[in-house]
XYZ file of C-alpha atoms in Angstrom:
557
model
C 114.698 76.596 9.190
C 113.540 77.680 12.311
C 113.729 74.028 14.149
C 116.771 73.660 12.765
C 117.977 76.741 14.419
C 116.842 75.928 17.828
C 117.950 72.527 17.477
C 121.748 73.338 16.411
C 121.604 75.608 19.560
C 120.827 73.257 21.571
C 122.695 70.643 20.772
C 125.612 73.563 20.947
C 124.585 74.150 24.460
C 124.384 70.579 25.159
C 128.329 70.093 24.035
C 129.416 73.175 25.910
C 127.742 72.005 29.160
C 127.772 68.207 29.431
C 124.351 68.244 29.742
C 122.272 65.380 27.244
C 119.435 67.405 25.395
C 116.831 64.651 27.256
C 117.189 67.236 29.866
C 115.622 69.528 27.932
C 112.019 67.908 28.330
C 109.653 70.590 27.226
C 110.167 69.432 23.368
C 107.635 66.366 22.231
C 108.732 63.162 22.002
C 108.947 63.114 18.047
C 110.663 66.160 18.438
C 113.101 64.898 20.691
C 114.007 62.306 18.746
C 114.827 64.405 15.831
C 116.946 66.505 18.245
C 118.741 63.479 19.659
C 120.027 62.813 15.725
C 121.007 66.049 15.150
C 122.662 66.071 18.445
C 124.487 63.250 17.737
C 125.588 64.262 13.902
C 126.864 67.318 15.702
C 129.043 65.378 18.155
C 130.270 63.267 15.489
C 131.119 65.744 13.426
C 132.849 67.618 16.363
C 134.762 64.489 17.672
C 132.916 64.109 20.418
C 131.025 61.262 20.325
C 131.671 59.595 24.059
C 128.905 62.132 24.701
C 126.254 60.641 22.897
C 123.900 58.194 24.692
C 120.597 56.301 24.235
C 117.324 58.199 23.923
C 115.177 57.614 27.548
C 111.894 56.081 26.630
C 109.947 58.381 28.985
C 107.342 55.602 30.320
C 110.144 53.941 31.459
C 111.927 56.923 32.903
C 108.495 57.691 34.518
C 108.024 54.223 36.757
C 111.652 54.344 37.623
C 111.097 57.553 39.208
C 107.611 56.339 41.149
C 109.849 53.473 41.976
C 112.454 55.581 43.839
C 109.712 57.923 45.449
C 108.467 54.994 46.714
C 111.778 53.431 47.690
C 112.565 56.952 49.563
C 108.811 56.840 51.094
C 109.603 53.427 52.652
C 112.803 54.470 54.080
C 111.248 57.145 55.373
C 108.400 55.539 56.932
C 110.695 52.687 58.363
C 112.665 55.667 59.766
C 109.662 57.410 60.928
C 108.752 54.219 63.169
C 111.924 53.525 64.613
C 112.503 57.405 65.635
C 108.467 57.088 67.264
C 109.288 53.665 68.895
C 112.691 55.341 70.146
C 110.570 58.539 71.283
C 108.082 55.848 72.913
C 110.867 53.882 74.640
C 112.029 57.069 76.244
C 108.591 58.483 76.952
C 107.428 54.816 78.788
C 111.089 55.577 80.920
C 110.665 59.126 81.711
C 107.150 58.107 83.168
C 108.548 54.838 84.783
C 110.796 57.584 86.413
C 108.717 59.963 87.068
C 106.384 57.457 88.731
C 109.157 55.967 90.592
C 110.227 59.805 91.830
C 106.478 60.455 92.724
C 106.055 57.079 95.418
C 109.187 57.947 96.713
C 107.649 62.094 97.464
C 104.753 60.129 98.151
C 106.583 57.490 100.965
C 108.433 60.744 102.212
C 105.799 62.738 102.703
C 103.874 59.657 104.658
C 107.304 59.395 106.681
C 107.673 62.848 107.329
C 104.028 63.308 108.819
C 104.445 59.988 110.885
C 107.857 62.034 112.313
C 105.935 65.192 112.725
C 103.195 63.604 114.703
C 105.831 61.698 116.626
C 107.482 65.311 117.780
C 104.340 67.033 118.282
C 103.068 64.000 120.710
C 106.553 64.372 122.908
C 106.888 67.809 123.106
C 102.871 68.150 124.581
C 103.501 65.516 126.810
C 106.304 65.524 128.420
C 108.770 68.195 130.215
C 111.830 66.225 130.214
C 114.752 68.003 128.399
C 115.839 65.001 126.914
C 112.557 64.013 125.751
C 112.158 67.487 124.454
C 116.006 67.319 122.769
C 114.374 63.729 120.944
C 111.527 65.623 119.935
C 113.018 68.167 117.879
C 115.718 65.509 116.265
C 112.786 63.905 114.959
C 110.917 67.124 113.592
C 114.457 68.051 111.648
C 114.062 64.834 110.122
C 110.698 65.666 108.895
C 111.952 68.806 107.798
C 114.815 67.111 105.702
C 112.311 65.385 103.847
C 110.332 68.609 102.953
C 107.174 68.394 105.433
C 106.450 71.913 105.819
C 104.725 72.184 108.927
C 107.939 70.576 109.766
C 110.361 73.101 108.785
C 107.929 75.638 109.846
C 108.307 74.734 113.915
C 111.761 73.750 112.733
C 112.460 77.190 111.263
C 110.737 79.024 114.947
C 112.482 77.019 117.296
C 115.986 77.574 115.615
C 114.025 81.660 115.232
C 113.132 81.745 119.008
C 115.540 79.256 120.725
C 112.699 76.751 122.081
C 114.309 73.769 123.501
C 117.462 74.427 121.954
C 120.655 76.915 120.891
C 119.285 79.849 118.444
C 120.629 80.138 115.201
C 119.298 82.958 113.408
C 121.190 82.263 109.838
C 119.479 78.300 109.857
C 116.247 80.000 110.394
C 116.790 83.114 107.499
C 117.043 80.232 105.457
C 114.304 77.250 106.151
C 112.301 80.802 106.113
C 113.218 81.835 102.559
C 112.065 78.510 101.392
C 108.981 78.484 103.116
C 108.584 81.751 101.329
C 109.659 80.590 98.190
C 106.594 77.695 98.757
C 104.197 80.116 99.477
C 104.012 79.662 103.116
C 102.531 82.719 105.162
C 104.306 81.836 108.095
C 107.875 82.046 106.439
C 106.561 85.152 104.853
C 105.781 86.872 107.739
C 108.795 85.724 109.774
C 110.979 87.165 106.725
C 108.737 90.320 107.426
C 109.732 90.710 111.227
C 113.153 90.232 110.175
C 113.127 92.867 107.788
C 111.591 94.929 110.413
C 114.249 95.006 112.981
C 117.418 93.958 111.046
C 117.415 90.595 112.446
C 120.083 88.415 110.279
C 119.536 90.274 107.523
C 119.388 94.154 106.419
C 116.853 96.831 108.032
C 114.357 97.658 105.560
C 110.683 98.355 106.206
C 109.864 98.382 102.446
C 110.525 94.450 102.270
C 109.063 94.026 105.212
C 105.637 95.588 104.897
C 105.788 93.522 101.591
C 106.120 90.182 103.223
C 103.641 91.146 105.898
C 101.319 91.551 102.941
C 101.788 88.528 101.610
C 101.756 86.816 104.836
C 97.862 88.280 105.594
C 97.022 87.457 102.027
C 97.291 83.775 102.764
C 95.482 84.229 105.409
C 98.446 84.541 108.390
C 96.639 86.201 111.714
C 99.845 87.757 112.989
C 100.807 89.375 109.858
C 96.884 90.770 109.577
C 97.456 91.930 113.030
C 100.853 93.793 112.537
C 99.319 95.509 109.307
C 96.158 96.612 111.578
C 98.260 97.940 114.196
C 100.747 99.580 111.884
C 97.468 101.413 109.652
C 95.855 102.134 112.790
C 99.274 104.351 114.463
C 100.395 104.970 110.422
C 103.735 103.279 110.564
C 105.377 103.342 107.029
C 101.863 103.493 105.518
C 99.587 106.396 105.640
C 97.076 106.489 108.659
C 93.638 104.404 107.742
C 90.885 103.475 110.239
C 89.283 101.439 107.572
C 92.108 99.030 106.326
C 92.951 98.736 110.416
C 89.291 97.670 111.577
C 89.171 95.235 108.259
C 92.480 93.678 109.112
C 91.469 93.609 112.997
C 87.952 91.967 112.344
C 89.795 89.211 110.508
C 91.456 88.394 113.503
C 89.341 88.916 116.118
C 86.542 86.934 115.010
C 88.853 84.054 114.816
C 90.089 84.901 118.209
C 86.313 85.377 119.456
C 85.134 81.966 118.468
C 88.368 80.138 120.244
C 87.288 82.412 123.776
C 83.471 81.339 123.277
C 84.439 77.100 123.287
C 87.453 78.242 125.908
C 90.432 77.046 123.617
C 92.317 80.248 124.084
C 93.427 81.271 127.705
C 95.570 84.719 127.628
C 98.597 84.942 130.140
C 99.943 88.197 132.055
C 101.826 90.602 130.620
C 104.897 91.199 133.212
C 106.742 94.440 132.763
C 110.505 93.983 133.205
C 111.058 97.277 134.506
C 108.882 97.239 137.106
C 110.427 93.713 138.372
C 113.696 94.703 138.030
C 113.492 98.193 140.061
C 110.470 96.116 142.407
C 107.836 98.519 141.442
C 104.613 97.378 141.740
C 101.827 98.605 139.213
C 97.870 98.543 139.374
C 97.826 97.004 136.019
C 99.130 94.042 136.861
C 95.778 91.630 135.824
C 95.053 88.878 133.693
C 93.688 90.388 130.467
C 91.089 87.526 130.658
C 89.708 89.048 134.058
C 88.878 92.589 131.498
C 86.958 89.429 128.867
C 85.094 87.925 131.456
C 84.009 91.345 133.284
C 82.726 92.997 130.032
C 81.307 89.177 128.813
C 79.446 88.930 132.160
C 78.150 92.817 131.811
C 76.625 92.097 128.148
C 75.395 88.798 129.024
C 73.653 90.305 131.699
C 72.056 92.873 129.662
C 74.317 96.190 130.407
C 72.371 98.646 128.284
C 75.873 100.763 128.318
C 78.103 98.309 126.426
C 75.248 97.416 124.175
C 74.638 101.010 123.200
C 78.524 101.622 122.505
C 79.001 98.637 120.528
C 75.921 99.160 118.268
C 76.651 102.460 117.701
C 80.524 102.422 116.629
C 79.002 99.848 114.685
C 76.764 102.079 113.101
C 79.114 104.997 112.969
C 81.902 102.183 111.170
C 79.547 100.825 108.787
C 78.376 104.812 107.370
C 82.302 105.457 107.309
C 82.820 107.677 110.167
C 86.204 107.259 111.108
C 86.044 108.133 114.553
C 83.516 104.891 114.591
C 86.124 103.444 112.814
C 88.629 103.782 115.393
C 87.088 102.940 118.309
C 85.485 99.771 117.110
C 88.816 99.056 115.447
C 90.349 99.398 118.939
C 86.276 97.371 120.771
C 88.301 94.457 118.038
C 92.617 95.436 118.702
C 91.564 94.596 122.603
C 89.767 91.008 121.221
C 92.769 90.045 118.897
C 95.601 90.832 121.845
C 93.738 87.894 123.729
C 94.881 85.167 121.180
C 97.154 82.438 121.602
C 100.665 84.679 120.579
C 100.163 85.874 123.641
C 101.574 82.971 125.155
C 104.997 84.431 124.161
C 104.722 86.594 127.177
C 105.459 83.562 129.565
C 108.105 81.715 127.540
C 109.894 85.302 126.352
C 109.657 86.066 130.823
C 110.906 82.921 131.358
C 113.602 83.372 129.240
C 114.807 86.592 130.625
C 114.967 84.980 133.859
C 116.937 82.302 132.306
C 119.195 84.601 131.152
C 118.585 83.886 127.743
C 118.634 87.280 126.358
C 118.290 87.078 122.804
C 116.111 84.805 122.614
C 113.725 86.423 125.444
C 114.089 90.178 122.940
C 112.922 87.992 119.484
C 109.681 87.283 121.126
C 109.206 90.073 122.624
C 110.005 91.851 119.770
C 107.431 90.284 117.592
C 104.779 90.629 120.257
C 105.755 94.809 119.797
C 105.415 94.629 116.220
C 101.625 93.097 116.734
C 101.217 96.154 118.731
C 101.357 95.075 122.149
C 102.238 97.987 124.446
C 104.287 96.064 127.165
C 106.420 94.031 124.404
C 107.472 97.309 122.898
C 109.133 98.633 126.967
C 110.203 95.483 127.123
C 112.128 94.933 124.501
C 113.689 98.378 124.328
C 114.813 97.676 128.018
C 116.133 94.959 127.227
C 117.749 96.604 124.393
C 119.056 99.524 126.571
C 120.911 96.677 129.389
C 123.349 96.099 125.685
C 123.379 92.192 126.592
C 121.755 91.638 123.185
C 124.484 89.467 120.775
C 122.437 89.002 117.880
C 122.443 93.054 117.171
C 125.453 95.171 116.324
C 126.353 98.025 118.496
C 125.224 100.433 116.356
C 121.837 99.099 116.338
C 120.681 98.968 119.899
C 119.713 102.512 121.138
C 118.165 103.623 117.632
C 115.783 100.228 117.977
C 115.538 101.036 121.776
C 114.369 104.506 120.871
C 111.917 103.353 117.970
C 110.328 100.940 120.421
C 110.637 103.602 123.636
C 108.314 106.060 121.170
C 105.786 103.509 119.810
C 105.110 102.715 123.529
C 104.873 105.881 124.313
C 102.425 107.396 121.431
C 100.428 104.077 123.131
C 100.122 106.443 126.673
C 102.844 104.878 128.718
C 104.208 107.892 129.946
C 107.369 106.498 131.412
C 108.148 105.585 128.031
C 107.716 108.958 127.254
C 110.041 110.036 129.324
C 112.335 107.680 128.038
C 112.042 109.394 124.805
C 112.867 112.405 126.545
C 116.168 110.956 128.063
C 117.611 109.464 124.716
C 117.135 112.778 123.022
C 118.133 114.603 126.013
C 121.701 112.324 125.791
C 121.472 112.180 121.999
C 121.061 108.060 122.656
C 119.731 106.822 118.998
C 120.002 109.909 117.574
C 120.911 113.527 117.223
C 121.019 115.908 120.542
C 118.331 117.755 120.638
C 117.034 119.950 123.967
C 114.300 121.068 122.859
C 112.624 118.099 121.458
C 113.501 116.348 124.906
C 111.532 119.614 126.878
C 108.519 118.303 124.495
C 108.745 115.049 126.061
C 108.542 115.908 129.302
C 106.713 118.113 128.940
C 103.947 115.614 127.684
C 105.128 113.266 130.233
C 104.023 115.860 132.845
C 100.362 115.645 131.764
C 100.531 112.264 133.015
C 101.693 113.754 136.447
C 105.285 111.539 136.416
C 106.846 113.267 138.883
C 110.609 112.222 137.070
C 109.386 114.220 134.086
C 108.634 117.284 136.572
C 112.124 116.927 137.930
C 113.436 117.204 134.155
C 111.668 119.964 133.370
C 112.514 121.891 136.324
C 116.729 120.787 135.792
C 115.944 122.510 132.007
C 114.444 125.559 133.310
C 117.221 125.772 135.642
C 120.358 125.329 132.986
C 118.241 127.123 130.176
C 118.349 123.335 127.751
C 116.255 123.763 125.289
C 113.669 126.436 127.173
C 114.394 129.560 128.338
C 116.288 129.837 131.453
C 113.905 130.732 134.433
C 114.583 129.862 137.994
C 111.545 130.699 139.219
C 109.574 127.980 136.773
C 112.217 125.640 138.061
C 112.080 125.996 141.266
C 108.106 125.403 141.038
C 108.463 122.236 139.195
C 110.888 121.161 141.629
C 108.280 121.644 144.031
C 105.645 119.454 142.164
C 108.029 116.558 141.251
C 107.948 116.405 145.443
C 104.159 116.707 145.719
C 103.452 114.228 143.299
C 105.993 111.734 144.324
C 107.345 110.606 147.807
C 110.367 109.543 146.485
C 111.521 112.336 145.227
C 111.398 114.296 148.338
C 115.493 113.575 148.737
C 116.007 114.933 145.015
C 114.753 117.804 144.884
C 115.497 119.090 148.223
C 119.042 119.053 146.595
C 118.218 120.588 143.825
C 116.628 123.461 145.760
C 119.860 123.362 147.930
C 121.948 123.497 144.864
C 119.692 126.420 143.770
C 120.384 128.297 146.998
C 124.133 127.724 147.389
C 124.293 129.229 144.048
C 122.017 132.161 145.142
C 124.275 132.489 148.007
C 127.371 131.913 145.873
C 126.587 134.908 143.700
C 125.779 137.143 146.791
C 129.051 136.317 148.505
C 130.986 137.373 144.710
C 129.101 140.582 144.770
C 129.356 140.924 148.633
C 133.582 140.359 148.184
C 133.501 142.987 144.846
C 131.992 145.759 147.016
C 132.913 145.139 150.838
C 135.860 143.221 151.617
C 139.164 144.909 151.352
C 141.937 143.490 149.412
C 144.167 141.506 150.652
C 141.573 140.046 152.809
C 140.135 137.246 151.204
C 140.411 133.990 153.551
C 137.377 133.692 154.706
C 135.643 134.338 151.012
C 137.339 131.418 150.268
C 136.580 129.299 152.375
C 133.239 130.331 151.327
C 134.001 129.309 147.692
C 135.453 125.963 148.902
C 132.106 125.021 150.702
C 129.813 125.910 148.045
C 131.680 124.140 145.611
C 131.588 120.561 147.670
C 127.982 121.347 148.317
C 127.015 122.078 144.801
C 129.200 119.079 143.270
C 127.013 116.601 146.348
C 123.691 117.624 145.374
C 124.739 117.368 141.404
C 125.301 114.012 141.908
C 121.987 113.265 143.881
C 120.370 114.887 141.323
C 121.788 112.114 138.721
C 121.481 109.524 141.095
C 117.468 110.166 140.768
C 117.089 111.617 136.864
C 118.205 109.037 134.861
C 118.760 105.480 137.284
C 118.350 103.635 133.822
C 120.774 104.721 130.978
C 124.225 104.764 130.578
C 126.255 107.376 132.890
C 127.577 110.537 131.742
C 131.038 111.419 131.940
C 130.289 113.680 134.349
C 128.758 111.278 136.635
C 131.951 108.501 135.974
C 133.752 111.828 137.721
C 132.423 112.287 140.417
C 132.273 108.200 141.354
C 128.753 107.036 140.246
């Protein structure tokens, strides 16, 4: 009764649905027979018997469906080896590509070293300027075709202007993709650029980044730039230690060139001194000061010896005054390398005319920490012939440069600093930090910085007003220079007709009648022309080398 049950349900579900009770597999096979009947008794009794169909023997239902698995597993293996002969069709033309992209790097590569050599060969032998003008066609082809020692000389020629116009924005860019390949020299020219606003922003941040880079892969200019700047403490705390380990680098690279004579430093020519024909005792060959102390320490000198030894010593236990002064034995070493070539050619470019490109190497030659590089590009700076700088940018740069020369103990550059803060050149007005200057400058006994001092004691700029202190370093400015004999017996005249000036107004106040006043005036009248004459002596001497004051546009200078 029970079957029966289950059975009429099924068949009931079976009607309702659609669905043949074969479906229903989990019955037996007698069992399904029976079911089948009373399914189809039901149907017939219902009227529905285009529902009713044939029993499935299920041996035969079973290899039908091994038949289709397998008919499905062959399609899909067929399909499975045409999609992995497609896949291999396209692989064997990626790497027929590929291998065809590859010989042609390959054939540039070859071409572009055959066109580098080719430029390199002119450009050391010969001094024609057409030969020269060949030369560098052929190394931008190289550099079209991705030869990076190419685009390197490519990148400081367009940089510098060797043999050729400058163009600073060609260079910003063969520089950021030198960079971008990991080359130390684009990384470090990025970093100069950075460092002066050169064709792109200001920003010493970047720039002390790049230089890192740069003497990470091993770049000797950008190790030198780092020692100078952690040995003076510019934008990065003071540090003996990292400035001796970034000079050694250097200078024992520059040491082994000087011992098989490959290196041969130039002279370092002071503009300043040219242009105003002042000679200077300094004016040597810095490979004289190699081959005096070489000779002394081949020879035995006990002295040297000693000192080196012992800074060694001191350097080695971490005393940083050992530190500093074998840092500086090895500063003196690296400032004899080959960069120092840029002397001549950035000279010869002054002289040329060639102003821009004269200040770029001079400029990098002051960020290595050369002394003369740093005057010389601020005056070159201060003459505002420089194109590739804005307006706004010379005198602050002048006066960055002008300082770093002068914390190096050139004491005209000291005075310098004095001026631009005296004339708020660069930067803010400011008296009393010009009275500092000179007043530094004075220990040097620069007799210009005596005659400053003395015009501030006299006005009260800065210092307390105090004619008496004036008056004696009027005095000394004379004693200590010749040439300013002229000046400051002006200035003393000045002081005098002013003396007398006062005496007269207190002489009319309390003796001369009213009404009587001619010859008081005529007094007043020559005091005045005599005062305004020595004034602009005075100027004439103080400050022959920055722009004039309206005062002095006045009175005609």
């Amino acid at each position: 009764m029970k079957a029966l049950s289950v059975a009429l349900l099924l068949a009931l579900l079976a009607s309702v649905h659609r669905i043949p009770l074969t479906d229903y597999c989990f019955f037996s096979r007698s069992r399904l027979c029976v079911l089948w009947e009373l399914q189809r008794r039901f149907l017939l009794f219902t009227g529905e018997s285009d529902l009713l169909s044939v029993p499935p023997d299920p041996q035969v239902q079973g290899r039908e469906t091994e038949r289709s698995f397998e008919n499905q597993k062959e399609k899909n293996v067929s399909k499975q080896e045409a999609l992995n002969e497609s896949q291999l069709l396209t692989m064997q033309d990626t790497f027929s590509s590929q291998g065809e992209d590859l010989a042609r790097r390959k054939k540039n590569e070859e071409r572009g070293h055959q066109l580098y050599k080719m430029s390199n060969k002119i450009l050391k032998h010969s001094k024609s300027k057409k030969d020269k003008e060949e030369a560098y066609q052929l190394l931008t082809k190289a550099a079209d075709m991705g030869h990076l020692k190419a685009m390197e000389k490519l990148a400081a020629a367009l940089l510098f202007g060797y043999h050729g116009p400058q163009n600073i924005t060609a260079a910003v860019t063969l520089y950021e993709t030198l960079a971008e390949k990991g080359s130390h020299r684009g990384q470090t020219a990025l970093g100069f650029m950075f460092s002066y606003g050169i064709g792109m922003e200001y920003n010493q941040a970047k720039a002390l980044v790049y230089y890192t880079f740069g003497s990470l892969g091993g770049n000797l200019i950008s190790q030198m730039i780092l020692g100078y700047r952690y040995w003076v403490g510019i934008n990065v705390p003071r540090n003996c230690e990292a400035a001796l380990t970034n000079y050694r680098k250097v200078a024992f690279f520059i040491a082994d060139k000087l011992e098989k004579n490959e290196e041969m430093p130039v002279e370092k020519v002071r503009l300043m001194e040219k242009s105003e024909n002042l000679s200077s005792n300094n004016d040597f060959l810095d490979w004289d000061v190699h081959q005096f102390y070489k000779f002394l320490a081949e020879r035995g000198d006990t002295q040297i010896q000693k000192a080196f030894y012992y800074f060694l010593k001191a350097a080695k236990a971490g005393n940083t005054h050992g530190m500093a002064f074998l840092g500086k034995l090895y500063r003196n070493v690296c400032e004899l390398g080959s960069w120092s070539e840029k002397f001549l050619t950035a000279y010869f470019a002054y002289q040329d005319g060639n102003i821009d490109s004269s200040l770029i190497q001079y400029a990098l030659l002051a960020e290595m920490g050369y002394e003369v590089a740093q005057s010389n590009s601020a005056y070159i700076l201060e003459s505002e012939q420089v194109k590739i700088l804005s307006n706004d940018q010379m005198y602050p740069l002048a006066l960055l440069l002008w300082n770093r020369a002068a914390a190096q103990g050139n004491a005209f550059a000291r005075v310098k600093t004095g001026d631009y803060h005296f004339y708020g050149y660069g930067t803010k007005r400011d008296y009393v930090t010009a009275a500092i200057h000179y007043s530094l400058a004075v220990d040097h006994h620069i007799a210009q910085a005596m005659f400053n001092l003395a015009y501030m004691y006299e006005h009260g700029l800065g210092i307390p007003k105090d004619i008496h202190l004036a008056k004696r370093w009027y005095d000394l400015a004379a004693q200590t220079s010749p040439d300013a004999s002229i000046p400051v017996f002006l200035a003393r005249m000045k002081l005098e007709v002013k003396r007398l000036f006062s005496e007269i107004q207190l002489f009319k106040q309390t003796t001369i009648p009213a009404g009587k006043k001619s010859h008081a005036t005529s007094w007043k009248t020559v005091c005045i022309i005599a005062y305004l004459t020595s004034y602009k002596h005075t100027f004439i001497w103080r400050h022959p080398s920055v722009q004039k004051t309206p005062f002095q546009r006045f009175i005609g200078l």
